[in-house]
PDB file of C-alpha atoms and ligand atoms in Angstrom:
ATOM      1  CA  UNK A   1    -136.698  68.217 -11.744  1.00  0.00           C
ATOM      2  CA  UNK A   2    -134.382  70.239  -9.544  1.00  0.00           C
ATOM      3  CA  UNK A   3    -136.273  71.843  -7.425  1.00  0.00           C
ATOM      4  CA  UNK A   4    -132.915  73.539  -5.499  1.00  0.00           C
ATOM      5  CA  UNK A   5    -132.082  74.768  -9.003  1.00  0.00           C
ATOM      6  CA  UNK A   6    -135.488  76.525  -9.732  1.00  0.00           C
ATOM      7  CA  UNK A   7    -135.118  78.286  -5.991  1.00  0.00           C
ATOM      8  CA  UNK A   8    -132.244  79.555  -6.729  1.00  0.00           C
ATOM      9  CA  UNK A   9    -133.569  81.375  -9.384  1.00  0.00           C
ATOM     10  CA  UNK A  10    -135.577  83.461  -6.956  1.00  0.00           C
ATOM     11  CA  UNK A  11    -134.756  85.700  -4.474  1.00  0.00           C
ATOM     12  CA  UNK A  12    -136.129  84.561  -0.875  1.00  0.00           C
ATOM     13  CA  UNK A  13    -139.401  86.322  -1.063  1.00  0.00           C
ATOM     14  CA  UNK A  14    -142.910  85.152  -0.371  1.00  0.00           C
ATOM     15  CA  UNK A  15    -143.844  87.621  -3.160  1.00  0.00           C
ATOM     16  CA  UNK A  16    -142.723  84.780  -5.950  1.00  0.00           C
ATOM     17  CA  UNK A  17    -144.264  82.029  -4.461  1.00  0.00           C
ATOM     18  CA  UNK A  18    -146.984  82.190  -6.967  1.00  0.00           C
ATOM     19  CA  UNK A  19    -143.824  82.608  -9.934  1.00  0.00           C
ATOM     20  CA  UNK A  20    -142.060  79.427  -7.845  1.00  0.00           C
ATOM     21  CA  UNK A  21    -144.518  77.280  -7.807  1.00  0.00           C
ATOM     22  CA  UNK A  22    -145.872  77.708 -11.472  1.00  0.00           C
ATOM     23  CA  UNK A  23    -142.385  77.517 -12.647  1.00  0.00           C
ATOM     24  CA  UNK A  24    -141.862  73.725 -10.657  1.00  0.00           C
ATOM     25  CA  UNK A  25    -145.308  72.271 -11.835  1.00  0.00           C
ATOM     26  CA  UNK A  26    -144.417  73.305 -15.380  1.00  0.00           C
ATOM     27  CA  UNK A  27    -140.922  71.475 -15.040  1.00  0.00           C
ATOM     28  CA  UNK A  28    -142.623  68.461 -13.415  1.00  0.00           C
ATOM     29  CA  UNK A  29    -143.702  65.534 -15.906  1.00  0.00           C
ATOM     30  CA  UNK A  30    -147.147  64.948 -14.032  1.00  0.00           C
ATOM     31  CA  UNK A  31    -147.902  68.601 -13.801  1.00  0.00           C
ATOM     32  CA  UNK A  32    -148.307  68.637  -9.974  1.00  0.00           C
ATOM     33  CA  UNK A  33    -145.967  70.199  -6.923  1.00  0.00           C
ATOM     34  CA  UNK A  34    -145.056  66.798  -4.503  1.00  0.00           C
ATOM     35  CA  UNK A  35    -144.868  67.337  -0.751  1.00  0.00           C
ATOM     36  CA  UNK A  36    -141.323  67.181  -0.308  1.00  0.00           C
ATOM     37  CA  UNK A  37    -141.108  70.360  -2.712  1.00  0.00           C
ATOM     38  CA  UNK A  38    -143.512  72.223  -0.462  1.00  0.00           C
ATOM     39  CA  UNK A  39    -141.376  71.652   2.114  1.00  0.00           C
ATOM     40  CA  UNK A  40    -138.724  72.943   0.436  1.00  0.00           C
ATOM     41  CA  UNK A  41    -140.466  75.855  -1.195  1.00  0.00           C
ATOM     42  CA  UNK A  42    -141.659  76.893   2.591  1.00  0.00           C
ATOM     43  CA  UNK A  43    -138.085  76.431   3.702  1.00  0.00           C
ATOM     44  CA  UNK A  44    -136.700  78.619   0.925  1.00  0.00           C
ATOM     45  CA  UNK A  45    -139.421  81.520   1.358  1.00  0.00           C
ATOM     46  CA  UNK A  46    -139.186  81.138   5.560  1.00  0.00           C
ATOM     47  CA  UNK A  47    -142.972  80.786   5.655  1.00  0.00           C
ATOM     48  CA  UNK A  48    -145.110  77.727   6.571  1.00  0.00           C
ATOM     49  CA  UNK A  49    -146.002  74.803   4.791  1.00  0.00           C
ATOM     50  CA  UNK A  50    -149.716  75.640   5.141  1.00  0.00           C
ATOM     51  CA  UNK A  51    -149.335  78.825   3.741  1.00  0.00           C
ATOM     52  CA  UNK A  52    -148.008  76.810   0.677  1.00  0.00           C
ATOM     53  CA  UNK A  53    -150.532  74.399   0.525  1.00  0.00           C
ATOM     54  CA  UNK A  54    -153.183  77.324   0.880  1.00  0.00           C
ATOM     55  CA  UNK A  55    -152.005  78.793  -2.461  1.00  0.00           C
ATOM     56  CA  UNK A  56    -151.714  75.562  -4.253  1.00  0.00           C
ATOM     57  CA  UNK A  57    -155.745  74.822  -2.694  1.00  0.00           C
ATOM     58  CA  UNK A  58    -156.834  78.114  -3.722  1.00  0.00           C
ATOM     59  CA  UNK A  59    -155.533  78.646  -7.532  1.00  0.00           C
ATOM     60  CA  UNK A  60    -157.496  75.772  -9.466  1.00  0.00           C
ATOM     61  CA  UNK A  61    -154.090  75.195 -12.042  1.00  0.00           C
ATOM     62  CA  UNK A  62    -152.202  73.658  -9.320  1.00  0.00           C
ATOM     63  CA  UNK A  63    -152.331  70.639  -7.939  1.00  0.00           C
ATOM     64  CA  UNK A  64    -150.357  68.436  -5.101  1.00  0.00           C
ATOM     65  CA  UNK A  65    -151.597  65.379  -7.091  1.00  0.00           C
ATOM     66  CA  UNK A  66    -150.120  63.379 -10.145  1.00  0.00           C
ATOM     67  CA  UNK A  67    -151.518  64.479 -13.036  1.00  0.00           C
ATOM     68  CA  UNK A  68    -151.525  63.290 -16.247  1.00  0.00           C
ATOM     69  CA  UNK A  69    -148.561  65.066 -18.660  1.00  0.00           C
ATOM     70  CA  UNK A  70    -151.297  67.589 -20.489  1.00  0.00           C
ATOM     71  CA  UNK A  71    -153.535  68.862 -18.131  1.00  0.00           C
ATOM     72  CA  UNK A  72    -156.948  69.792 -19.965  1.00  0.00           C
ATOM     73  CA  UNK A  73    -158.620  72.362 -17.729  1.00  0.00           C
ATOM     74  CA  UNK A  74    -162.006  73.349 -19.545  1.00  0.00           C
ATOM     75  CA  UNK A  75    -163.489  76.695 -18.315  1.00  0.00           C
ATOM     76  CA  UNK A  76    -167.079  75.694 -16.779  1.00  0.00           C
ATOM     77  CA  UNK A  77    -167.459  79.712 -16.094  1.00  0.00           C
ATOM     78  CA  UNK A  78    -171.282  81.163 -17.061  1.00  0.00           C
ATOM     79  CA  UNK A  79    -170.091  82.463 -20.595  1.00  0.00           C
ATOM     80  CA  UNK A  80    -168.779  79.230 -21.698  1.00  0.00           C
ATOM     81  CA  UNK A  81    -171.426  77.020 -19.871  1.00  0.00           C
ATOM     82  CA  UNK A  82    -173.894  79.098 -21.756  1.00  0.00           C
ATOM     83  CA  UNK A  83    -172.141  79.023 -25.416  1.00  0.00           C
ATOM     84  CA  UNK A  84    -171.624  75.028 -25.127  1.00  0.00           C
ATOM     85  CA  UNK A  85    -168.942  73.501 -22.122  1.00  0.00           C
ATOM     86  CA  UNK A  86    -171.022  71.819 -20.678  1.00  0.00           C
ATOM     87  CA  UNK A  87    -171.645  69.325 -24.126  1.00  0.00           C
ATOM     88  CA  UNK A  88    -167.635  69.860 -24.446  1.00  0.00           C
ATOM     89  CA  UNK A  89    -167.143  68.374 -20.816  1.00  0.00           C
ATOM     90  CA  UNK A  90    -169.493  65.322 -21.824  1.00  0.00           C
ATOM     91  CA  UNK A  91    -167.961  64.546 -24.903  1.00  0.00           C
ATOM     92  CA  UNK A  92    -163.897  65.149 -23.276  1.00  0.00           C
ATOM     93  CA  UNK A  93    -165.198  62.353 -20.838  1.00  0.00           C
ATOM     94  CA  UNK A  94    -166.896  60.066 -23.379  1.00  0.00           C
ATOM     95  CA  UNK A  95    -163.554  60.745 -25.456  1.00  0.00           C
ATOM     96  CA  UNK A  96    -161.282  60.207 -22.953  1.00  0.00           C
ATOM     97  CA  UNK A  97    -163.199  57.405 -21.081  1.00  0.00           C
ATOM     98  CA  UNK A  98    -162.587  59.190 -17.948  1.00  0.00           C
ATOM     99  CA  UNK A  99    -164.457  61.769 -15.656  1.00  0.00           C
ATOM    100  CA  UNK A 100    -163.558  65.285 -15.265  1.00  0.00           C
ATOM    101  CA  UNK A 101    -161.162  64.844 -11.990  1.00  0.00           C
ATOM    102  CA  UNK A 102    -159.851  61.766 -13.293  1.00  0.00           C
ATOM    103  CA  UNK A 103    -156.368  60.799 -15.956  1.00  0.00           C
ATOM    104  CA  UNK A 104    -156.672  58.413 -18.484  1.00  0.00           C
ATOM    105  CA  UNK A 105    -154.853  55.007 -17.733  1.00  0.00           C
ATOM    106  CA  UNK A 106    -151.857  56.085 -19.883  1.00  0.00           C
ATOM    107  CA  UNK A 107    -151.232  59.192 -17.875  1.00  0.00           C
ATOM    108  CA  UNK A 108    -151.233  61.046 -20.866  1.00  0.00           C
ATOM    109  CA  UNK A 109    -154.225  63.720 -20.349  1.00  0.00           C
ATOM    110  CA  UNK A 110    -155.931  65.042 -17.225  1.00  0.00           C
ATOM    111  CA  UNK A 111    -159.247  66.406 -17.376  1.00  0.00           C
ATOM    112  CA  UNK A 112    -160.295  69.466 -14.868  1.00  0.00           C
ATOM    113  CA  UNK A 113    -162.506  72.021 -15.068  1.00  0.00           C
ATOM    114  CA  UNK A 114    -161.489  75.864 -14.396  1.00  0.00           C
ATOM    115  CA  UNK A 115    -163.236  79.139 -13.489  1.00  0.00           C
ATOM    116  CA  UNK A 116    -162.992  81.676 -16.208  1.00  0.00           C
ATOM    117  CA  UNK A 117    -159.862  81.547 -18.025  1.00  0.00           C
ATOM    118  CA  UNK A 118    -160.247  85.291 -19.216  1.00  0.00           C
ATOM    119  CA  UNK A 119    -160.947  84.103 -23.077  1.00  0.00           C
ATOM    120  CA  UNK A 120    -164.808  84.477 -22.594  1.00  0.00           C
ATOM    121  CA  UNK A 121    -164.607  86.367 -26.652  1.00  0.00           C
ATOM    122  CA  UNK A 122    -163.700  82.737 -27.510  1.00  0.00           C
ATOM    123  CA  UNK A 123    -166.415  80.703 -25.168  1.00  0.00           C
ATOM    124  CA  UNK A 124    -166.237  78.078 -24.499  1.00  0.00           C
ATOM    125  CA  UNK A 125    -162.330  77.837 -23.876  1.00  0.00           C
ATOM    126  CA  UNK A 126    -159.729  75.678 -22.796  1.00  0.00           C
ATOM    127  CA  UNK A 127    -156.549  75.339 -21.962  1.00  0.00           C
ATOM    128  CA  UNK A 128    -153.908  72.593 -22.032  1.00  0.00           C
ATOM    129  CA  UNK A 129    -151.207  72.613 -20.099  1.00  0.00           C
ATOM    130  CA  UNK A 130    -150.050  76.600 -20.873  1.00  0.00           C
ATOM    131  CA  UNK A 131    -152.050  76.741 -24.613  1.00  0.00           C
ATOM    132  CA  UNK A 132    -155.346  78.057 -24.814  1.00  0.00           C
ATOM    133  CA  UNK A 133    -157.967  77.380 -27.299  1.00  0.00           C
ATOM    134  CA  UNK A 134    -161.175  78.710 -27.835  1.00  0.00           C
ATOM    135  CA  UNK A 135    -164.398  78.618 -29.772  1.00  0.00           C
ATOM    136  CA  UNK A 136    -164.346  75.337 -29.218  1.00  0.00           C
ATOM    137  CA  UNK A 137    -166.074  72.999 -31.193  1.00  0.00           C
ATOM    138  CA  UNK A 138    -166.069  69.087 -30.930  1.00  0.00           C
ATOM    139  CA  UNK A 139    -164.041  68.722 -33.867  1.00  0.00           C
ATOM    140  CA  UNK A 140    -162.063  71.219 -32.927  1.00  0.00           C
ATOM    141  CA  UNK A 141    -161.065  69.118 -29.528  1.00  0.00           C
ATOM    142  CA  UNK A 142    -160.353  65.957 -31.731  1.00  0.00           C
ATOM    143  CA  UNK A 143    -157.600  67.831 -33.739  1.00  0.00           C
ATOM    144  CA  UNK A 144    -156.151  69.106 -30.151  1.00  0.00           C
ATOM    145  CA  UNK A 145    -156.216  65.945 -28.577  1.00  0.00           C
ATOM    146  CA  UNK A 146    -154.577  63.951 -31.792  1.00  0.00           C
ATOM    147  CA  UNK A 147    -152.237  66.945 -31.698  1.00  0.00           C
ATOM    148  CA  UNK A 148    -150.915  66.148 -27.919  1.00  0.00           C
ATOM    149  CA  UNK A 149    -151.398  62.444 -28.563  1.00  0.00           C
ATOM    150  CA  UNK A 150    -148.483  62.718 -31.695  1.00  0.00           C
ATOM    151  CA  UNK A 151    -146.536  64.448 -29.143  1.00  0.00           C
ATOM    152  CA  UNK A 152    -146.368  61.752 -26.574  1.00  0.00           C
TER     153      UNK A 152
HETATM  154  S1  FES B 201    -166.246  82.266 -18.947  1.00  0.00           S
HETATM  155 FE1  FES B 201    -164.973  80.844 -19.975  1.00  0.00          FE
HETATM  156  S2  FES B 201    -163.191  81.980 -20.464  1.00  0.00           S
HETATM  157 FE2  FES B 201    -164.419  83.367 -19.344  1.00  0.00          FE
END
């Protein structure tokens, strides 16, 4: 990934730091902005570190840990909860053999949870990596997950 390349791209503003940093977790192969790159990003934008690392705390789709390369963030919001995440959340862990938090051994999914992902029509929802799905049942997730799996 280079990061110099993706700053370049945008004018030296704090108002694209959200834009920035979306833009270099989606180019990075573990879905996840590394400290060196926040130090970068804050040097670019002439703000502080901190104020990077606030954002990245405060939005639940980034992260400045590895992550697995599909990111599985199922919505855990009231409207989903109530039409059937939380049984999706129990089976993705059963499935996946790991806990929501966690990536399986082969770095190939990460499992999160999310606030509302604004598809509450289609509870429960999901997304992975930028694709949402919704109406989720748990066939439904097997197809998704065989789909990424093909796609190594
Ligand atoms: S509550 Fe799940 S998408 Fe809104």
């Amino acid at each position: 990934m280079e990061v110099e390349k993706i700053l370049s791209e945008f004018p030296k503003s704090k108002d694209y730091l959200l834009e920035i940093l979306h833009e270099i977790q989606n180019k990075n192969p573990n879905s996840y902005i590394p400290p060196e790159v926040v130090q970068k990003v804050a040097k670019h934008l002439n703000i502080k570190k901190a104020q990077v690392y606030g954002v990245i705390g405060y939005y639940s789709m980034f992260s400045d840990k590895p992550r697995g390369k599909y990111v599985i963030r199922i919505c855990a919001s009231p409207v989903c909860s109530m039409m059937g995440a939380e049984n999706l959340i129990e089976y993705l862990e059963k499935k996946l053999n790991v806990k929501v938090g966690e990536t399986t051994p082969d770095e190939l999914f990460t499992l999160e949870t999310s606030e509302c992902l604004g598809n509450c029509a289609a509870a429960p929802a999901m997304m992975v990596n930028l694709d949402m799905y919704g109406n989720l049942t748990p066939g439904m997730v097997d197809n998704i997950l065989k789909q990424y799996s093909q796609n190594k």
